[in-house]
PDB file of C-alpha atoms and ligand atoms in Angstrom:
ATOM      1  CA  MET A1395      25.604 -56.868 207.930  1.00 92.00           C
ATOM      2  CA  ILE A1396      29.313 -55.994 208.119  1.00 96.00           C
ATOM      3  CA  VAL A1397      30.253 -53.752 211.048  1.00 98.00           C
ATOM      4  CA  VAL A1398      33.741 -52.407 211.732  1.00 98.00           C
ATOM      5  CA  LEU A1399      34.464 -51.605 215.384  1.00 98.00           C
ATOM      6  CA  LEU A1400      36.888 -48.721 215.736  1.00 97.00           C
ATOM      7  CA  GLY A1401      38.412 -47.392 218.938  1.00 96.00           C
ATOM      8  CA  PRO A1402      41.567 -47.394 221.041  1.00 96.00           C
ATOM      9  CA  PRO A1403      42.918 -50.501 222.798  1.00 94.00           C
ATOM     10  CA  GLY A1404      40.945 -51.126 225.995  1.00 92.00           C
ATOM     11  CA  ALA A1405      37.824 -49.303 224.786  1.00 95.00           C
ATOM     12  CA  GLY A1406      35.802 -52.526 225.114  1.00 94.00           C
ATOM     13  CA  LYS A1407      35.595 -53.500 221.443  1.00 95.00           C
ATOM     14  CA  GLY A1408      36.275 -57.176 222.242  1.00 93.00           C
ATOM     15  CA  THR A1409      33.676 -57.597 224.984  1.00 93.00           C
ATOM     16  CA  GLN A1410      31.055 -55.445 223.290  1.00 97.00           C
ATOM     17  CA  GLY A1411      31.784 -56.978 219.890  1.00 97.00           C
ATOM     18  CA  GLU A1412      31.019 -60.393 221.357  1.00 96.00           C
ATOM     19  CA  ARG A1413      27.725 -59.130 222.778  1.00 97.00           C
ATOM     20  CA  ILE A1414      26.693 -57.397 219.550  1.00 97.00           C
ATOM     21  CA  ALA A1415      27.569 -60.507 217.530  1.00 97.00           C
ATOM     22  CA  ASP A1416      25.502 -62.707 219.867  1.00 97.00           C
ATOM     23  CA  ALA A1417      22.541 -60.305 219.743  1.00 97.00           C
ATOM     24  CA  LEU A1418      22.609 -60.206 215.935  1.00 95.00           C
ATOM     25  CA  GLY A1419      23.357 -63.926 215.573  1.00 96.00           C
ATOM     26  CA  ILE A1420      26.474 -63.348 213.484  1.00 96.00           C
ATOM     27  CA  PRO A1421      30.168 -64.167 214.115  1.00 96.00           C
ATOM     28  CA  LYS A1422      32.903 -61.799 215.247  1.00 96.00           C
ATOM     29  CA  ILE A1423      36.421 -61.730 213.866  1.00 95.00           C
ATOM     30  CA  ALA A1424      39.196 -60.128 215.904  1.00 95.00           C
ATOM     31  CA  THR A1425      42.585 -60.037 214.192  1.00 95.00           C
ATOM     32  CA  GLY A1426      44.213 -59.780 217.648  1.00 93.00           C
ATOM     33  CA  ASP A1427      42.629 -63.135 218.625  1.00 92.00           C
ATOM     34  CA  VAL A1428      43.642 -64.750 215.315  1.00 93.00           C
ATOM     35  CA  LEU A1429      47.226 -63.525 215.789  1.00 95.00           C
ATOM     36  CA  ARG A1430      47.456 -64.582 219.470  1.00 92.00           C
ATOM     37  CA  ALA A1431      46.197 -68.065 218.546  1.00 92.00           C
ATOM     38  CA  ALA A1432      48.862 -68.225 215.816  1.00 94.00           C
ATOM     39  CA  VAL A1433      51.575 -67.157 218.289  1.00 94.00           C
ATOM     40  CA  LYS A1434      50.412 -69.816 220.754  1.00 92.00           C
ATOM     41  CA  ALA A1435      50.391 -72.494 218.053  1.00 94.00           C
ATOM     42  CA  GLY A1436      53.867 -71.396 216.864  1.00 96.00           C
ATOM     43  CA  THR A1437      52.782 -71.136 213.207  1.00 95.00           C
ATOM     44  CA  GLU A1438      54.675 -69.115 210.600  1.00 94.00           C
ATOM     45  CA  LEU A1439      52.092 -66.331 210.979  1.00 94.00           C
ATOM     46  CA  GLY A1440      52.572 -66.360 214.755  1.00 95.00           C
ATOM     47  CA  LEU A1441      56.353 -66.240 214.513  1.00 95.00           C
ATOM     48  CA  ALA A1442      56.154 -63.298 212.096  1.00 93.00           C
ATOM     49  CA  ALA A1443      53.669 -61.397 214.303  1.00 95.00           C
ATOM     50  CA  LYS A1444      55.026 -61.998 217.811  1.00 95.00           C
ATOM     51  CA  GLY A1445      57.688 -59.265 217.980  1.00 94.00           C
ATOM     52  CA  PHE A1446      55.311 -56.569 216.698  1.00 95.00           C
ATOM     53  CA  MET A1447      52.610 -57.641 219.137  1.00 95.00           C
ATOM     54  CA  ASP A1448      54.828 -57.810 222.223  1.00 92.00           C
ATOM     55  CA  ARG A1449      56.009 -54.232 221.610  1.00 92.00           C
ATOM     56  CA  GLY A1450      52.493 -52.987 220.916  1.00 91.00           C
ATOM     57  CA  ASP A1451      53.381 -52.197 217.293  1.00 94.00           C
ATOM     58  CA  LEU A1452      51.153 -53.011 214.347  1.00 95.00           C
ATOM     59  CA  VAL A1453      51.590 -56.186 212.322  1.00 97.00           C
ATOM     60  CA  PRO A1454      52.182 -55.340 208.604  1.00 97.00           C
ATOM     61  CA  ASP A1455      49.082 -54.481 206.557  1.00 96.00           C
ATOM     62  CA  GLU A1456      49.573 -57.317 204.048  1.00 95.00           C
ATOM     63  CA  VAL A1457      49.480 -59.912 206.847  1.00 95.00           C
ATOM     64  CA  ILE A1458      46.208 -58.479 208.171  1.00 96.00           C
ATOM     65  CA  LEU A1459      44.629 -58.273 204.728  1.00 95.00           C
ATOM     66  CA  GLY A1460      45.612 -61.898 204.061  1.00 93.00           C
ATOM     67  CA  ILE A1461      43.773 -62.940 207.232  1.00 94.00           C
ATOM     68  CA  MET A1462      40.726 -60.876 206.235  1.00 94.00           C
ATOM     69  CA  ARG A1463      40.597 -62.178 202.655  1.00 93.00           C
ATOM     70  CA  GLU A1464      40.516 -65.728 203.961  1.00 91.00           C
ATOM     71  CA  ALA A1465      38.101 -65.056 206.847  1.00 92.00           C
ATOM     72  CA  LEU A1466      35.487 -63.109 204.874  1.00 93.00           C
ATOM     73  CA  ALA A1467      35.323 -65.793 202.199  1.00 90.00           C
ATOM     74  CA  GLN A1468      34.091 -68.375 204.761  1.00 90.00           C
ATOM     75  CA  PRO A1469      30.393 -69.298 204.355  1.00 88.00           C
ATOM     76  CA  GLU A1470      29.590 -68.635 208.048  1.00 88.00           C
ATOM     77  CA  GLN A1471      30.263 -64.916 207.477  1.00 87.00           C
ATOM     78  CA  ALA A1472      27.605 -64.687 204.763  1.00 86.00           C
ATOM     79  CA  LYS A1473      24.864 -63.304 207.032  1.00 90.00           C
ATOM     80  CA  GLY A1474      27.183 -60.733 208.513  1.00 94.00           C
ATOM     81  CA  VAL A1475      30.213 -60.222 210.686  1.00 96.00           C
ATOM     82  CA  ILE A1476      31.521 -57.933 213.398  1.00 97.00           C
ATOM     83  CA  LEU A1477      35.125 -56.885 212.721  1.00 97.00           C
ATOM     84  CA  ASP A1478      36.963 -56.088 215.950  1.00 97.00           C
ATOM     85  CA  GLY A1479      40.344 -54.353 215.753  1.00 94.00           C
ATOM     86  CA  VAL A1480      40.661 -55.370 212.124  1.00 95.00           C
ATOM     87  CA  VAL A1481      41.125 -51.926 210.555  1.00 97.00           C
ATOM     88  CA  ARG A1482      44.016 -50.064 212.109  1.00 96.00           C
ATOM     89  CA  THR A1483      45.582 -48.154 209.218  1.00 98.00           C
ATOM     90  CA  VAL A1484      44.295 -46.321 206.143  1.00 98.00           C
ATOM     91  CA  PRO A1485      45.831 -48.962 203.788  1.00 98.00           C
ATOM     92  CA  GLN A1486      43.903 -51.631 205.761  1.00 98.00           C
ATOM     93  CA  ALA A1487      40.659 -49.630 205.329  1.00 98.00           C
ATOM     94  CA  GLU A1488      41.349 -49.405 201.580  1.00 98.00           C
ATOM     95  CA  GLY A1489      42.261 -53.096 201.394  1.00 97.00           C
ATOM     96  CA  LEU A1490      39.185 -54.195 203.329  1.00 97.00           C
ATOM     97  CA  ALA A1491      36.966 -52.056 201.074  1.00 97.00           C
ATOM     98  CA  ALA A1492      38.427 -53.871 198.056  1.00 96.00           C
ATOM     99  CA  VAL A1493      37.916 -57.329 199.643  1.00 94.00           C
ATOM    100  CA  VAL A1494      34.301 -56.489 200.559  1.00 95.00           C
ATOM    101  CA  ARG A1495      33.627 -55.140 197.047  1.00 95.00           C
ATOM    102  CA  ALA A1496      35.157 -58.215 195.406  1.00 93.00           C
ATOM    103  CA  LEU A1497      32.772 -60.387 197.430  1.00 91.00           C
ATOM    104  CA  GLY A1498      29.806 -58.299 196.209  1.00 93.00           C
ATOM    105  CA  ARG A1499      29.079 -57.097 199.735  1.00 93.00           C
ATOM    106  CA  THR A1500      28.940 -53.739 201.490  1.00 94.00           C
ATOM    107  CA  LEU A1501      30.358 -52.396 204.699  1.00 96.00           C
ATOM    108  CA  ASP A1502      27.250 -51.338 206.606  1.00 96.00           C
ATOM    109  CA  MET A1503      28.597 -49.464 209.583  1.00 97.00           C
ATOM    110  CA  VAL A1504      31.648 -48.166 211.394  1.00 98.00           C
ATOM    111  CA  LEU A1505      30.938 -48.148 215.128  1.00 98.00           C
ATOM    112  CA  VAL A1506      33.332 -45.870 217.007  1.00 98.00           C
ATOM    113  CA  PHE A1507      34.034 -46.313 220.740  1.00 98.00           C
ATOM    114  CA  ASP A1508      34.797 -42.916 222.324  1.00 97.00           C
ATOM    115  CA  ILE A1509      36.925 -42.914 225.491  1.00 96.00           C
ATOM    116  CA  ALA A1510      39.772 -40.849 226.973  1.00 93.00           C
ATOM    117  CA  ASP A1511      43.359 -42.205 227.145  1.00 91.00           C
ATOM    118  CA  ASP A1512      43.665 -41.869 230.966  1.00 88.00           C
ATOM    119  CA  LEU A1513      40.876 -44.373 231.493  1.00 91.00           C
ATOM    120  CA  LEU A1514      42.454 -46.785 229.036  1.00 93.00           C
ATOM    121  CA  VAL A1515      45.803 -46.997 230.826  1.00 89.00           C
ATOM    122  CA  ASP A1516      44.001 -47.905 234.081  1.00 87.00           C
ATOM    123  CA  ARG A1517      41.754 -50.427 232.345  1.00 88.00           C
ATOM    124  CA  LEU A1518      44.512 -52.197 230.434  1.00 90.00           C
ATOM    125  CA  SER A1519      47.037 -52.363 233.256  1.00 90.00           C
ATOM    126  CA  GLY A1520      44.385 -53.921 235.535  1.00 91.00           C
ATOM    127  CA  ARG A1521      43.328 -56.524 233.016  1.00 92.00           C
ATOM    128  CA  THR A1522      44.106 -60.230 232.769  1.00 95.00           C
ATOM    129  CA  THR A1523      43.158 -62.458 229.850  1.00 94.00           C
ATOM    130  CA  CYS A1524      42.296 -66.158 229.660  1.00 94.00           C
ATOM    131  CA  ASP A1525      45.047 -68.009 227.778  1.00 92.00           C
ATOM    132  CA  THR A1526      42.421 -70.324 226.317  1.00 92.00           C
ATOM    133  CA  CYS A1527      39.234 -68.352 225.498  1.00 91.00           C
ATOM    134  CA  GLN A1528      41.062 -64.958 225.315  1.00 89.00           C
ATOM    135  CA  LYS A1529      38.307 -63.231 227.266  1.00 90.00           C
ATOM    136  CA  PRO A1530      39.564 -60.249 229.324  1.00 90.00           C
ATOM    137  CA  PHE A1531      38.826 -59.851 233.054  1.00 93.00           C
ATOM    138  CA  THR A1532      39.359 -56.988 235.484  1.00 89.00           C
ATOM    139  CA  GLY A1533      40.187 -57.346 239.183  1.00 89.00           C
ATOM    140  CA  LEU A1534      41.547 -60.904 238.822  1.00 94.00           C
ATOM    141  CA  ARG A1535      45.215 -61.828 239.255  1.00 94.00           C
ATOM    142  CA  PRO A1536      47.447 -63.625 236.745  1.00 95.00           C
ATOM    143  CA  GLY A1537      47.512 -67.355 237.550  1.00 97.00           C
ATOM    144  CA  ALA A1538      43.841 -67.539 238.569  1.00 97.00           C
ATOM    145  CA  PRO A1539      41.648 -70.055 236.717  1.00 97.00           C
ATOM    146  CA  CYS A1540      39.367 -68.633 234.018  1.00 96.00           C
ATOM    147  CA  PRO A1541      36.019 -67.801 235.712  1.00 96.00           C
ATOM    148  CA  ASP A1542      34.212 -69.047 232.595  1.00 95.00           C
ATOM    149  CA  GLY A1543      35.386 -72.607 233.337  1.00 94.00           C
ATOM    150  CA  THR A1544      37.323 -73.027 230.089  1.00 94.00           C
ATOM    151  CA  GLY A1545      40.161 -74.752 231.969  1.00 95.00           C
ATOM    152  CA  GLY A1546      42.440 -71.868 230.942  1.00 96.00           C
ATOM    153  CA  THR A1547      44.585 -69.677 233.198  1.00 97.00           C
ATOM    154  CA  LEU A1548      44.465 -65.890 233.425  1.00 97.00           C
ATOM    155  CA  VAL A1549      47.644 -64.214 232.180  1.00 95.00           C
ATOM    156  CA  ARG A1550      48.796 -60.613 231.791  1.00 93.00           C
ATOM    157  CA  ARG A1551      49.243 -60.003 228.065  1.00 90.00           C
ATOM    158  CA  LYS A1552      52.784 -58.765 227.288  1.00 90.00           C
ATOM    159  CA  ASP A1553      51.232 -55.796 225.512  1.00 90.00           C
ATOM    160  CA  ASP A1554      49.255 -54.893 228.661  1.00 91.00           C
ATOM    161  CA  GLU A1555      52.533 -53.949 230.414  1.00 90.00           C
ATOM    162  CA  PRO A1556      52.780 -50.143 230.949  1.00 88.00           C
ATOM    163  CA  GLU A1557      55.420 -49.408 228.267  1.00 89.00           C
ATOM    164  CA  ALA A1558      53.569 -51.428 225.613  1.00 91.00           C
ATOM    165  CA  ILE A1559      50.259 -49.773 226.584  1.00 92.00           C
ATOM    166  CA  ARG A1560      51.780 -46.327 226.075  1.00 91.00           C
ATOM    167  CA  ASN A1561      53.144 -47.441 222.711  1.00 94.00           C
ATOM    168  CA  ARG A1562      49.760 -48.908 221.654  1.00 94.00           C
ATOM    169  CA  LEU A1563      48.083 -45.578 222.427  1.00 95.00           C
ATOM    170  CA  ARG A1564      50.750 -43.683 220.456  1.00 95.00           C
ATOM    171  CA  VAL A1565      50.256 -46.080 217.547  1.00 95.00           C
ATOM    172  CA  TYR A1566      46.462 -45.668 217.798  1.00 96.00           C
ATOM    173  CA  HIS A1567      46.600 -41.875 217.594  1.00 96.00           C
ATOM    174  CA  ALA A1568      49.199 -41.852 214.811  1.00 97.00           C
ATOM    175  CA  GLN A1569      47.894 -44.659 212.589  1.00 96.00           C
ATOM    176  CA  THR A1570      44.349 -45.674 213.530  1.00 96.00           C
ATOM    177  CA  ALA A1571      42.687 -42.342 214.346  1.00 94.00           C
ATOM    178  CA  PRO A1572      43.118 -41.245 210.653  1.00 96.00           C
ATOM    179  CA  VAL A1573      41.055 -44.313 209.652  1.00 98.00           C
ATOM    180  CA  LEU A1574      37.972 -42.637 211.114  1.00 97.00           C
ATOM    181  CA  GLN A1575      38.594 -39.575 208.952  1.00 97.00           C
ATOM    182  CA  TRP A1576      39.032 -41.876 205.944  1.00 98.00           C
ATOM    183  CA  TYR A1577      35.646 -43.513 206.565  1.00 98.00           C
ATOM    184  CA  VAL A1578      33.938 -40.129 207.013  1.00 97.00           C
ATOM    185  CA  GLU A1579      35.480 -38.871 203.746  1.00 97.00           C
ATOM    186  CA  HIS A1580      34.348 -42.036 201.947  1.00 97.00           C
ATOM    187  CA  GLY A1581      30.744 -41.652 203.054  1.00 97.00           C
ATOM    188  CA  ALA A1582      30.607 -44.618 205.451  1.00 97.00           C
ATOM    189  CA  ASN A1583      27.790 -44.908 207.970  1.00 97.00           C
ATOM    190  CA  VAL A1584      29.805 -43.800 211.012  1.00 98.00           C
ATOM    191  CA  GLN A1585      28.103 -44.089 214.423  1.00 97.00           C
ATOM    192  CA  ARG A1586      29.846 -42.971 217.613  1.00 97.00           C
ATOM    193  CA  ILE A1587      29.049 -44.239 221.101  1.00 98.00           C
ATOM    194  CA  ASP A1588      30.258 -43.205 224.542  1.00 98.00           C
ATOM    195  CA  ALA A1589      32.346 -46.207 225.715  1.00 97.00           C
ATOM    196  CA  VAL A1590      32.413 -45.093 229.361  1.00 96.00           C
ATOM    197  CA  GLY A1591      29.939 -46.863 231.638  1.00 95.00           C
ATOM    198  CA  SER A1592      29.019 -50.335 232.831  1.00 94.00           C
ATOM    199  CA  PHE A1593      29.253 -53.232 230.354  1.00 93.00           C
ATOM    200  CA  ASP A1594      25.456 -53.283 230.087  1.00 97.00           C
ATOM    201  CA  GLU A1595      25.157 -49.536 229.512  1.00 98.00           C
ATOM    202  CA  VAL A1596      27.704 -49.628 226.699  1.00 98.00           C
ATOM    203  CA  THR A1597      26.056 -52.728 225.178  1.00 98.00           C
ATOM    204  CA  ALA A1598      22.701 -50.928 225.158  1.00 98.00           C
ATOM    205  CA  ARG A1599      24.261 -47.943 223.340  1.00 98.00           C
ATOM    206  CA  ALA A1600      26.043 -50.218 220.862  1.00 98.00           C
ATOM    207  CA  LEU A1601      22.912 -52.231 220.077  1.00 97.00           C
ATOM    208  CA  ALA A1602      20.840 -49.069 219.701  1.00 97.00           C
ATOM    209  CA  ALA A1603      23.424 -47.816 217.199  1.00 97.00           C
ATOM    210  CA  VAL A1604      23.573 -51.004 215.105  1.00 95.00           C
ATOM    211  CA  ARG A1605      19.770 -51.294 215.029  1.00 91.00           C
ATOM    212  CA  ARG A1606      19.321 -47.630 214.064  1.00 84.00           C
TER     213      ARG A1606
HETATM  214  P1  AMP B2012      44.193 -56.414 219.985  1.00 91.36           P
HETATM  215  O1  AMP B2012      43.881 -57.719 220.642  1.00 91.36           O
HETATM  216  O2  AMP B2012      43.157 -55.996 219.001  1.00 91.36           O
HETATM  217  O3  AMP B2012      44.551 -55.333 220.974  1.00 91.36           O
HETATM  218  O4  AMP B2012      45.522 -56.679 219.109  1.00 91.36           O
HETATM  219  C1  AMP B2012      46.730 -57.065 219.727  1.00 91.36           C
HETATM  220  C2  AMP B2012      47.902 -56.799 218.793  1.00 91.36           C
HETATM  221  O5  AMP B2012      47.749 -57.574 217.586  1.00 91.36           O
HETATM  222  C3  AMP B2012      48.037 -55.359 218.319  1.00 91.36           C
HETATM  223  O6  AMP B2012      48.706 -54.532 219.259  1.00 91.36           O
HETATM  224  C4  AMP B2012      48.856 -55.552 217.038  1.00 91.36           C
HETATM  225  O7  AMP B2012      50.210 -55.864 217.328  1.00 91.36           O
HETATM  226  C5  AMP B2012      48.221 -56.825 216.471  1.00 91.36           C
HETATM  227  N1  AMP B2012      47.063 -56.515 215.588  1.00 91.36           N
HETATM  228  C6  AMP B2012      45.773 -56.899 215.776  1.00 91.36           C
HETATM  229  N2  AMP B2012      44.994 -56.442 214.775  1.00 91.36           N
HETATM  230  C7  AMP B2012      45.801 -55.729 213.956  1.00 91.36           C
HETATM  231  C8  AMP B2012      45.596 -54.977 212.758  1.00 91.36           C
HETATM  232  N3  AMP B2012      44.397 -54.850 212.180  1.00 91.36           N
HETATM  233  N4  AMP B2012      46.670 -54.374 212.191  1.00 91.36           N
HETATM  234  C9  AMP B2012      47.904 -54.503 212.715  1.00 91.36           C
HETATM  235  N5  AMP B2012      48.174 -55.156 213.849  1.00 91.36           N
HETATM  236  C10 AMP B2012      47.131 -55.787 214.471  1.00 91.36           C
END
């Protein structure tokens, strides 16, 4: 089962994607996580991506499609995969469709997280992220140890600063919102869920949608 999670930054795709992946027993790929790990490791990919990411701009489509081509060919994705934040432009949707087709697979569902912008600014500016496991936390200060005991430290992502958040929302509405229209026009199985509520409430809605 291949599921694309679509929604604005801060909608909960990362946390919920993890929970859906665990419930279905399949892996999750988040291009944001792949890119942050590359930045941390100082690889060529990381160096190329860092400036775009710090500003809240999108990394070029070809870079993303290169990551996806490699990731989807791995044997552990054979049973299925949850794709979190992977499709952010129409050319990426087209490119992913071609990669999936070339592998003889199908994209089973596009799960859309609905939430208003006002809530997102509050959520993102109050969030810290573990520099090791990349899990986001709310209500915890930068510098605190990761509550999951990974040995990592909580940091404020550069793109969770107010100016970058505003830019990420602008970029979402200009470049990613049309992706939803593209999927509808191409007959994808699009399911929408209300992303406002407790973690458990949203997980229940997401799981009900993927099991539908
Ligand atoms: P995320 O963790 O999903 O919020 O992604 C963090 C940043 O990584 C984004 O603001 C972009 O700069 C970059 N990024 C992640 N995924 C993509 C993608 N599919 N297309 C372009 N840029 C991406």
